[in-house]
CSV table of C-alpha atoms in Angstrom, one decimal:
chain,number,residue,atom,x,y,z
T,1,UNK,CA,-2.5,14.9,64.5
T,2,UNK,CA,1.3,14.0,64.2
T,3,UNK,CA,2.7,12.7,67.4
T,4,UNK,CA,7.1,12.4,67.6
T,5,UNK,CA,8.6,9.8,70.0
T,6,UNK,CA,10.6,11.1,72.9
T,7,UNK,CA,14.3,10.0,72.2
T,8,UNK,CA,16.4,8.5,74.9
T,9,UNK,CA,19.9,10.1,75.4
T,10,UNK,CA,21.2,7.5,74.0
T,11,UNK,CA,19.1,7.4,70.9
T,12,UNK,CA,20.3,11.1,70.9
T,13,UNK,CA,24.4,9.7,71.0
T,14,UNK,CA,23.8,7.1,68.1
T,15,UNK,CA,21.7,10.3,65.9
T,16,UNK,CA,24.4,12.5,66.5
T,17,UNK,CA,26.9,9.5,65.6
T,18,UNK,CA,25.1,8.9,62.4
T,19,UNK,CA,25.7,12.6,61.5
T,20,UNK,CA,29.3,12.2,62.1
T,21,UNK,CA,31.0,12.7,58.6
T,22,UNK,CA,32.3,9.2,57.8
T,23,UNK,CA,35.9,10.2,57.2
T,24,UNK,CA,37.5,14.0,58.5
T,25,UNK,CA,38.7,16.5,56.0
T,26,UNK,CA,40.9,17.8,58.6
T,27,UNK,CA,42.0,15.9,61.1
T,28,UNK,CA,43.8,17.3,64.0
T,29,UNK,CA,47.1,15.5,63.6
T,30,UNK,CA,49.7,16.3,66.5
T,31,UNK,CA,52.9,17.1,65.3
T,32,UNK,CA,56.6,17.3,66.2
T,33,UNK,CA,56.9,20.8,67.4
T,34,UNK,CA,59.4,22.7,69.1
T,35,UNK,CA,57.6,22.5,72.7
T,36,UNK,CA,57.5,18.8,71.7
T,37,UNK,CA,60.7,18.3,71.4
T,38,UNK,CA,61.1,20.0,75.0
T,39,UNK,CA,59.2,17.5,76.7
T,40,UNK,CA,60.7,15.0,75.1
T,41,UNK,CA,64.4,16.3,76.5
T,42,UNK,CA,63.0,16.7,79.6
T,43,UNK,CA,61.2,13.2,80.2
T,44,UNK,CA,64.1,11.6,78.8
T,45,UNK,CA,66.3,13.5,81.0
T,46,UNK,CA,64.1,12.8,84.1
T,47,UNK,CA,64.1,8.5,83.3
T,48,UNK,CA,67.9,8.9,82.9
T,49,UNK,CA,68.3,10.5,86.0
T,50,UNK,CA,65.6,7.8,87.7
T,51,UNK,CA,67.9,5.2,86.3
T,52,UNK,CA,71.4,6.8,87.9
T,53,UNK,CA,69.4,7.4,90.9
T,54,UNK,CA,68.8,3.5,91.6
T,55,UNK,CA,71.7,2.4,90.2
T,56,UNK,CA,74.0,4.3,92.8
T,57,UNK,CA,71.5,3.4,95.8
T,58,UNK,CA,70.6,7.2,96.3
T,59,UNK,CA,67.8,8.5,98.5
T,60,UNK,CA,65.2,7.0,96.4
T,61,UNK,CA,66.4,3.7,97.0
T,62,UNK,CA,66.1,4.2,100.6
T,63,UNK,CA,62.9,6.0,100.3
T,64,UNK,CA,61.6,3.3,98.4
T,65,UNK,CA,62.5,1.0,101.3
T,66,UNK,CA,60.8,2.8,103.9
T,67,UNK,CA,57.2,2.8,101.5
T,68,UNK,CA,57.6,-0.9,101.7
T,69,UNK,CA,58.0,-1.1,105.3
T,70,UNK,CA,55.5,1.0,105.8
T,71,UNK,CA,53.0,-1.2,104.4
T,72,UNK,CA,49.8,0.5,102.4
T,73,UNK,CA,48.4,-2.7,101.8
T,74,UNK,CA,48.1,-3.3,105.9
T,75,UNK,CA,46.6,0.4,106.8
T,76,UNK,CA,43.9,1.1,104.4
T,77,UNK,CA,42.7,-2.7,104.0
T,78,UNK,CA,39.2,-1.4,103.1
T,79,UNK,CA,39.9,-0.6,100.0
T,80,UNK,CA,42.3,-3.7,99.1
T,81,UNK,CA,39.6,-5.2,97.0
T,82,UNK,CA,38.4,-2.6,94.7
T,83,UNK,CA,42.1,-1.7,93.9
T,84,UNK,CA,42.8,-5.4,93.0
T,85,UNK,CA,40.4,-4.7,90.3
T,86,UNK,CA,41.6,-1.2,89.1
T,87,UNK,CA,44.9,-2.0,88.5
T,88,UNK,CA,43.8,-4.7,85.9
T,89,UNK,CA,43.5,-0.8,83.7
T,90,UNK,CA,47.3,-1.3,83.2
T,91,UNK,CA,47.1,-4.8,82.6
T,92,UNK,CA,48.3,-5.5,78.2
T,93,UNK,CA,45.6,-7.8,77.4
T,94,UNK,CA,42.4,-6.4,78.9
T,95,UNK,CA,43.1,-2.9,78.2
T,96,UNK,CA,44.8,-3.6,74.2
T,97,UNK,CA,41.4,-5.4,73.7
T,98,UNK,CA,39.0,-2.4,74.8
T,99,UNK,CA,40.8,-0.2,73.4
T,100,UNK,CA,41.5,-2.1,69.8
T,101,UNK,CA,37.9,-2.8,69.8
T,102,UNK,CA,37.2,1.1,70.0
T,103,UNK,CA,39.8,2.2,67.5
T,104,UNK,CA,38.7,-0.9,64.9
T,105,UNK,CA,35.5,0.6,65.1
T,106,UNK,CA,36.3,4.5,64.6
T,107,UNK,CA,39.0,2.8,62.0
T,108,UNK,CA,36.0,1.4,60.1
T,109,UNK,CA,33.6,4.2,60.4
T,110,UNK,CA,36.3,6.8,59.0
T,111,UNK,CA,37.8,4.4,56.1
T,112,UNK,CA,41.1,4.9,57.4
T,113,UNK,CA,43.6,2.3,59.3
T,114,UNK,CA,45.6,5.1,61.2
T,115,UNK,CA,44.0,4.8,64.7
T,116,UNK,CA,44.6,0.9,64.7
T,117,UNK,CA,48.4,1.3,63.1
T,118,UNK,CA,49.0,4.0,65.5
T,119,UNK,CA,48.1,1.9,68.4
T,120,UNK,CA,50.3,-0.9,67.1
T,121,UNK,CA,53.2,0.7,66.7
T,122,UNK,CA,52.3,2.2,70.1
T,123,UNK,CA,52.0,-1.2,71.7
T,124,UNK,CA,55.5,-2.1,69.6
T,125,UNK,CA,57.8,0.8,71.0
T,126,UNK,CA,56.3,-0.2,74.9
T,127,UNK,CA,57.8,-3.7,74.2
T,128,UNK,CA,60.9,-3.0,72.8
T,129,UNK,CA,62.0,-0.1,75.1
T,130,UNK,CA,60.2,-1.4,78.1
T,131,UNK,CA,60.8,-5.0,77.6
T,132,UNK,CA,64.9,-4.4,77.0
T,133,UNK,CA,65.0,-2.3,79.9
T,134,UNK,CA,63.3,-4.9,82.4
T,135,UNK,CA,65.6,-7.4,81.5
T,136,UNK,CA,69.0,-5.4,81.0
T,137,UNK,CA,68.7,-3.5,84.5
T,138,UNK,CA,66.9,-7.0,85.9
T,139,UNK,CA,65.6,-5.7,89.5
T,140,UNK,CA,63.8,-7.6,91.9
T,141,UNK,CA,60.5,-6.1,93.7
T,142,UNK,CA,59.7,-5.5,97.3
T,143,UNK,CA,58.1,-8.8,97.8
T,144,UNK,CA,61.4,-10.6,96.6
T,145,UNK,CA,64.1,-8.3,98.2
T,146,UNK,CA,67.3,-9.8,99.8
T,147,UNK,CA,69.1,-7.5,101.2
T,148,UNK,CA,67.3,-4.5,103.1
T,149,UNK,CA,69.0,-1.2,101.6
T,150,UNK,CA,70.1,-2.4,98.7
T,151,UNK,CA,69.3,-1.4,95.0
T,152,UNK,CA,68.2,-5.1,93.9
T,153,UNK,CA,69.5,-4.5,90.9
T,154,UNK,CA,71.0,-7.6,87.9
T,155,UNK,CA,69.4,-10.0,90.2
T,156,UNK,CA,66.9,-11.9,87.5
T,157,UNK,CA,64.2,-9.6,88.4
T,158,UNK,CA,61.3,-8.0,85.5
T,159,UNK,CA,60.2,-4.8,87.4
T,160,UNK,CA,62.2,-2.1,86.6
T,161,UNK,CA,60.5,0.0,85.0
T,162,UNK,CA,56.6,-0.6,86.1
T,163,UNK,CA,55.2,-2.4,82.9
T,164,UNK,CA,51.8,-2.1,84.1
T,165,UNK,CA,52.1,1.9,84.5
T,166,UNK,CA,53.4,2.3,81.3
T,167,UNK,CA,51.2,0.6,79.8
T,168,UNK,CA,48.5,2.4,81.4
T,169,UNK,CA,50.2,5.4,80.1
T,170,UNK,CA,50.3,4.4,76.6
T,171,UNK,CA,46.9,2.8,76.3
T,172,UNK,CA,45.0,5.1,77.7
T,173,UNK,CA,46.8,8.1,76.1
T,174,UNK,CA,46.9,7.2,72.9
T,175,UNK,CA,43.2,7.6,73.1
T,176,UNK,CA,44.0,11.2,73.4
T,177,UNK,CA,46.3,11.4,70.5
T,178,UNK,CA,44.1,10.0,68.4
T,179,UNK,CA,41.4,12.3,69.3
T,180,UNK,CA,39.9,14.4,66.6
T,181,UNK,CA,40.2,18.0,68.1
T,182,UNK,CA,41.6,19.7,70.7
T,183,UNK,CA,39.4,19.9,72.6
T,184,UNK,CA,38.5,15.9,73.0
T,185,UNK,CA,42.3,16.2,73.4
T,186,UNK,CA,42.5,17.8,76.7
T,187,UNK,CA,39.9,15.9,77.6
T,188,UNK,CA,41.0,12.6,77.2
T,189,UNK,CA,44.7,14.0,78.3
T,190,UNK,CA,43.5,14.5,82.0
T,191,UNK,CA,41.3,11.1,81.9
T,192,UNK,CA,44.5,9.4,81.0
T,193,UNK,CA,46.2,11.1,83.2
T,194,UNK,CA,44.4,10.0,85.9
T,195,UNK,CA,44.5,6.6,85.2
T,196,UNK,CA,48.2,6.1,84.9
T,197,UNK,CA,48.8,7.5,88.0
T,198,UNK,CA,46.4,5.9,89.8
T,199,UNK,CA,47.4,2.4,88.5
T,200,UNK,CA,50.7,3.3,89.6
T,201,UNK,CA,50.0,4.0,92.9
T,202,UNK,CA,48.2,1.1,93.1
T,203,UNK,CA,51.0,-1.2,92.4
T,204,UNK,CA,53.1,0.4,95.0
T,205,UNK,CA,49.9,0.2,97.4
T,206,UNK,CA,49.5,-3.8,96.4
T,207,UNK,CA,53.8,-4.3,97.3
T,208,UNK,CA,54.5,-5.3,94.0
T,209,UNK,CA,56.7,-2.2,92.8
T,210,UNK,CA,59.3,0.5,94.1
T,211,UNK,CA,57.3,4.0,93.8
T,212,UNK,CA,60.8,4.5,91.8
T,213,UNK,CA,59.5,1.7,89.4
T,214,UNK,CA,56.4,4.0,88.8
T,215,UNK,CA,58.3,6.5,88.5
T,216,UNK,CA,60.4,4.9,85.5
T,217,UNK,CA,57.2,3.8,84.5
T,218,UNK,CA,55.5,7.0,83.9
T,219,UNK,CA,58.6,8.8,81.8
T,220,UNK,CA,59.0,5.2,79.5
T,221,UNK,CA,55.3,5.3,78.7
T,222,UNK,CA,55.5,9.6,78.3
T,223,UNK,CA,58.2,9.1,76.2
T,224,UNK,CA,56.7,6.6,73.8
T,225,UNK,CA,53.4,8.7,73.2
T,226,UNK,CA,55.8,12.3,72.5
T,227,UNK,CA,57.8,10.2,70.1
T,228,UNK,CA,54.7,8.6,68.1
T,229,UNK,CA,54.7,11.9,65.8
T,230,UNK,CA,57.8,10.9,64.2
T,231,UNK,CA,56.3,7.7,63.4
T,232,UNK,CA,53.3,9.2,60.9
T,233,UNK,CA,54.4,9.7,57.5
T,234,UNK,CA,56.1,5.6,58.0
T,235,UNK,CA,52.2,5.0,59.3
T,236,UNK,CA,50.5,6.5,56.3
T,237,UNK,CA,53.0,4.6,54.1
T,238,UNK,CA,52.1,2.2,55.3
T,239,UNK,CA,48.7,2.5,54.8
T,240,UNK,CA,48.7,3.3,51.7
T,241,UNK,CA,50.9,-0.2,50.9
T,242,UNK,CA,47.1,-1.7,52.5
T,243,UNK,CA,44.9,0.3,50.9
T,244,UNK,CA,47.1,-0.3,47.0
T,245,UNK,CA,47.1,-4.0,47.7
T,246,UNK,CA,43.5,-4.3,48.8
T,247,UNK,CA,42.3,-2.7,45.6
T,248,UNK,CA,44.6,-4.8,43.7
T,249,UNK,CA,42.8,-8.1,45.4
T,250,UNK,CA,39.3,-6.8,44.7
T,251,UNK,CA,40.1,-6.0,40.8
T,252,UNK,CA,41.8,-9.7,40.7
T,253,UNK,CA,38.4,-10.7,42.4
T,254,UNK,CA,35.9,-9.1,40.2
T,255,UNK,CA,38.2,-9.2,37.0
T,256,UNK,CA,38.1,-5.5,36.5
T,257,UNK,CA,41.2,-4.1,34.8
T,258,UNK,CA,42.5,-1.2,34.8
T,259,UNK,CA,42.8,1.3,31.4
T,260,UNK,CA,45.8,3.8,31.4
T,261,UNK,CA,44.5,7.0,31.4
T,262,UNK,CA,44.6,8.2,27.8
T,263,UNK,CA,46.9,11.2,26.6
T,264,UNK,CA,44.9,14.5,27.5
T,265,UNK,CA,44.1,16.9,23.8
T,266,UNK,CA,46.2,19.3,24.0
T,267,UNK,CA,49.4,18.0,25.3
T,268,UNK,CA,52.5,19.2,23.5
T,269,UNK,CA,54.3,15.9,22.3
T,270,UNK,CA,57.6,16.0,20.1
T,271,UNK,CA,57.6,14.5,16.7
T,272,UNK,CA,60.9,12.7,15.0
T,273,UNK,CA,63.9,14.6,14.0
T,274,UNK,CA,63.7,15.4,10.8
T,275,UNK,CA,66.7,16.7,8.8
T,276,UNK,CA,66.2,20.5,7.8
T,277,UNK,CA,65.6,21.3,4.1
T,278,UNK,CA,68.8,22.8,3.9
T,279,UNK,CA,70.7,20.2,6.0
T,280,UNK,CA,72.3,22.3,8.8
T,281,UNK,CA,70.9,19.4,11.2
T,282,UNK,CA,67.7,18.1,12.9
T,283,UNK,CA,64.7,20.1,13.4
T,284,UNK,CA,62.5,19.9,16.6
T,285,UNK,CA,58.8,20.5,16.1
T,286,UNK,CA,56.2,20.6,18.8
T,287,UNK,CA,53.0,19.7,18.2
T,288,UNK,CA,49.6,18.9,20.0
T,289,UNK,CA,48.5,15.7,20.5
T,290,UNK,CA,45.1,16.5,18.4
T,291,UNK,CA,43.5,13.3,17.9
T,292,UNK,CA,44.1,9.3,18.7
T,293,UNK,CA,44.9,7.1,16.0
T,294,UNK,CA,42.0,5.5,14.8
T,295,UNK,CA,41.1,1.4,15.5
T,296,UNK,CA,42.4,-0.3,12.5
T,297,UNK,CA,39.2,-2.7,12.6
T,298,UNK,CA,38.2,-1.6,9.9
T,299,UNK,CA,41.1,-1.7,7.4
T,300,UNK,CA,42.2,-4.6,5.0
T,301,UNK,CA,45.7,-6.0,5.7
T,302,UNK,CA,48.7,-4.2,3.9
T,303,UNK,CA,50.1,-0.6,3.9
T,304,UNK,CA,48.2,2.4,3.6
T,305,UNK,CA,48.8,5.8,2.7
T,306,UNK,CA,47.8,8.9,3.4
T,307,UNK,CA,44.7,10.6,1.8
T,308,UNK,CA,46.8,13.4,0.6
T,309,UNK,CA,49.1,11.1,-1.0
T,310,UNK,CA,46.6,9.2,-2.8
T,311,UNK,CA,45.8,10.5,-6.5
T,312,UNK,CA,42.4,11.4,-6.9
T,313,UNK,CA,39.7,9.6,-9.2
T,314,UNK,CA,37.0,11.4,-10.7
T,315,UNK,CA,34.0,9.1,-10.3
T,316,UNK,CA,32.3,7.6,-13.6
T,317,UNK,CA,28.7,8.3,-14.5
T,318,UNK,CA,26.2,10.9,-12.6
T,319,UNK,CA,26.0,11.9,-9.1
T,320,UNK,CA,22.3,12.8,-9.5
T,321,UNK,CA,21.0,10.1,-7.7
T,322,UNK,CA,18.5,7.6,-9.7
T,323,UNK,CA,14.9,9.1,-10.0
T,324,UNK,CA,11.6,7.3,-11.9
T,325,UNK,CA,10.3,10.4,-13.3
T,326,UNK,CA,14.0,11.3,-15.2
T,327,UNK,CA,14.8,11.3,-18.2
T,328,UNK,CA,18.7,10.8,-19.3
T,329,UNK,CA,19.7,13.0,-21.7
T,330,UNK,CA,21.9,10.5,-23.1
T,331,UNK,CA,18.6,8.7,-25.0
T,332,UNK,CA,16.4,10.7,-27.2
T,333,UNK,CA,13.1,11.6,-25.2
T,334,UNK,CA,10.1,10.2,-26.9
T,335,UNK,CA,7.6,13.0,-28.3
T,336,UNK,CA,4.2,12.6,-29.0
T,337,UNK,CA,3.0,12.8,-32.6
T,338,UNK,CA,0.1,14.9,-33.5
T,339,UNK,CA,-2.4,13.3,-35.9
T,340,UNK,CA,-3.2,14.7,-39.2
């Protein structure tokens, strides 16, 4: 009697894994489409207007004031220590690291490099755009304010926008852009979702941003994922560049070299110009490439000509191969003699 082992749930998750096909046919790639484009106007609309809002001390400014005086940190204490923890989601390092590690793996499993270039030139944009704007617009936090009312802005500060919600945004959604279908698309969407926000608020809770940092925060990391389509055919480019010179290395390695292909039968090829038998000008022939030349191994040294050119020889002697039992008719045959 045959008995089967009860499998686990996750001995169930690393079967269906091994199923997996090791590299897509199709893979759901998102592209730059008109609705796109849309949201792209709009978010960059909506950080350019965050920006202009700050910069002439609107209403936001003062409503950022009045979330600092009111103090999150001071009336929900009970749940200043988990929070410490949760925004470390939106820190670079930790986060790049998880999510590198996950992406190096579905890289390797899949035999392609676009989930780990993707993320880099992710993490590249975030630096650049967010990076230049911290320092160009250089405005100090709540904890470092001078003067109450004011926009704090060209003051030496690095806050403006929130690096650690865009990050969050970015990290966390390129998980979802990466994602395979649609429907581990949504998904992973509304997970991201969640987590930029919440690591937003969180830094507004902790004092360390304006809620109008966050808000520049979320539109600079938005923008950066609704952009990333524009980036793919530079990515797979660039891929291939990895993928040609890695190939190269292992034929250098193992000294394998590589044979042209040779000419396929059939190809129509064109011959010399030949002048026309009656010498109106040069005649163009096109003919099939029927069969390679053959290895000269085997002939001597010197020229050689055709074997229609060469003037035949009749061959000397018999063809009749040699036999015991044959007589040649060229000798008289030897007859016995009857006796008398």
């Amino acid at each position: 009697m045959r008995t089967e082992r009860n499998l686990t749930r996750l001995d169930r998750v690393f079967a269906r894994l091994d199923r997996e096909p090791e590299r897509p046919a199709h893979l759901d790639v998102p592209r730059m489409s008109r609705h796109r484009v849309v949201l792209f106007s709009a978010t960059l609309a909506f950080y350019l207007a965050i920006v202009v809002a700050v910069l002439v001390t609107s209403w936001l400014v003062r409503f950022d004031w009045q979330v600092m005086f009111f103090r999150p940190y001071q009336q929900w204490p009970e749940i200043h220590a988990f929070l410490d923890y949760w925004v470390v989601l939106g820190q670079r390092g930790p986060t790049a690291v998880m999510v590198a590690a996950w992406l190096g793996w579905r890289s390797w499993r899949q035999h392609t490099l676009r989930p780990l270039l993707m993320f880099g030139a992710a993490l590249l944009l975030l630096n650049v755009t967010v990076g230049a704007a911290k320092i160009g617009m250089g405005r100090l936090g709540p904890h470092y304010a001078t003067v109450i009312g004011s926009n704090e802005m060209w003051l030496g500060g690095d806050i403006f926008p929130s690096g650690h919600t865009a990050n969050a945004v970015v990290t966390w959604g390129i998980l979802a852009y990466l994602a395979s279908t649609p429907r581990t698309r949504r998904y992973l969407s509304a997970l991201s979702a969640v987590v930029s926000l919440s690591v937003g608020l969180t830094t507004v809770y902790l004092g360390t941003h304006w809620l109008s940092d966050v808000f520049l925060g979320w539109a600079a990391g938005l923008l950066i994922l609704l952009a990333l389509p524009w980036f793919e055919s530079l990515i797979a480019r660039v891929e291939a560049v990895i993928f040609s010179v890695r190939e190269a290395w292992r034929a250098r390695r193992t000294g394998i070299i590589t044979v042209p292909e040779p000419t396929p039968v059939g190809a129509p090829a064109m011959v010399p110009q030949r002048p026309a038998p009656d010498g109106d000008g040069p005649v163009r022939e096109p003919v099939a490439a029927a069969r390679g030349a053959r290895p000269s191994a085997f002939l001597p040294a010197g020229p050689h000509t055709a074997r229609s050119e060469r003037t035949p020889v009749t061959p000397a002697g018999s063809r009749r191969p040699p036999h015991p039992d044959r007589v040649s008719r060229a000798t008289p045959s030897a007859r016995p003699v009857a006796g008398g």
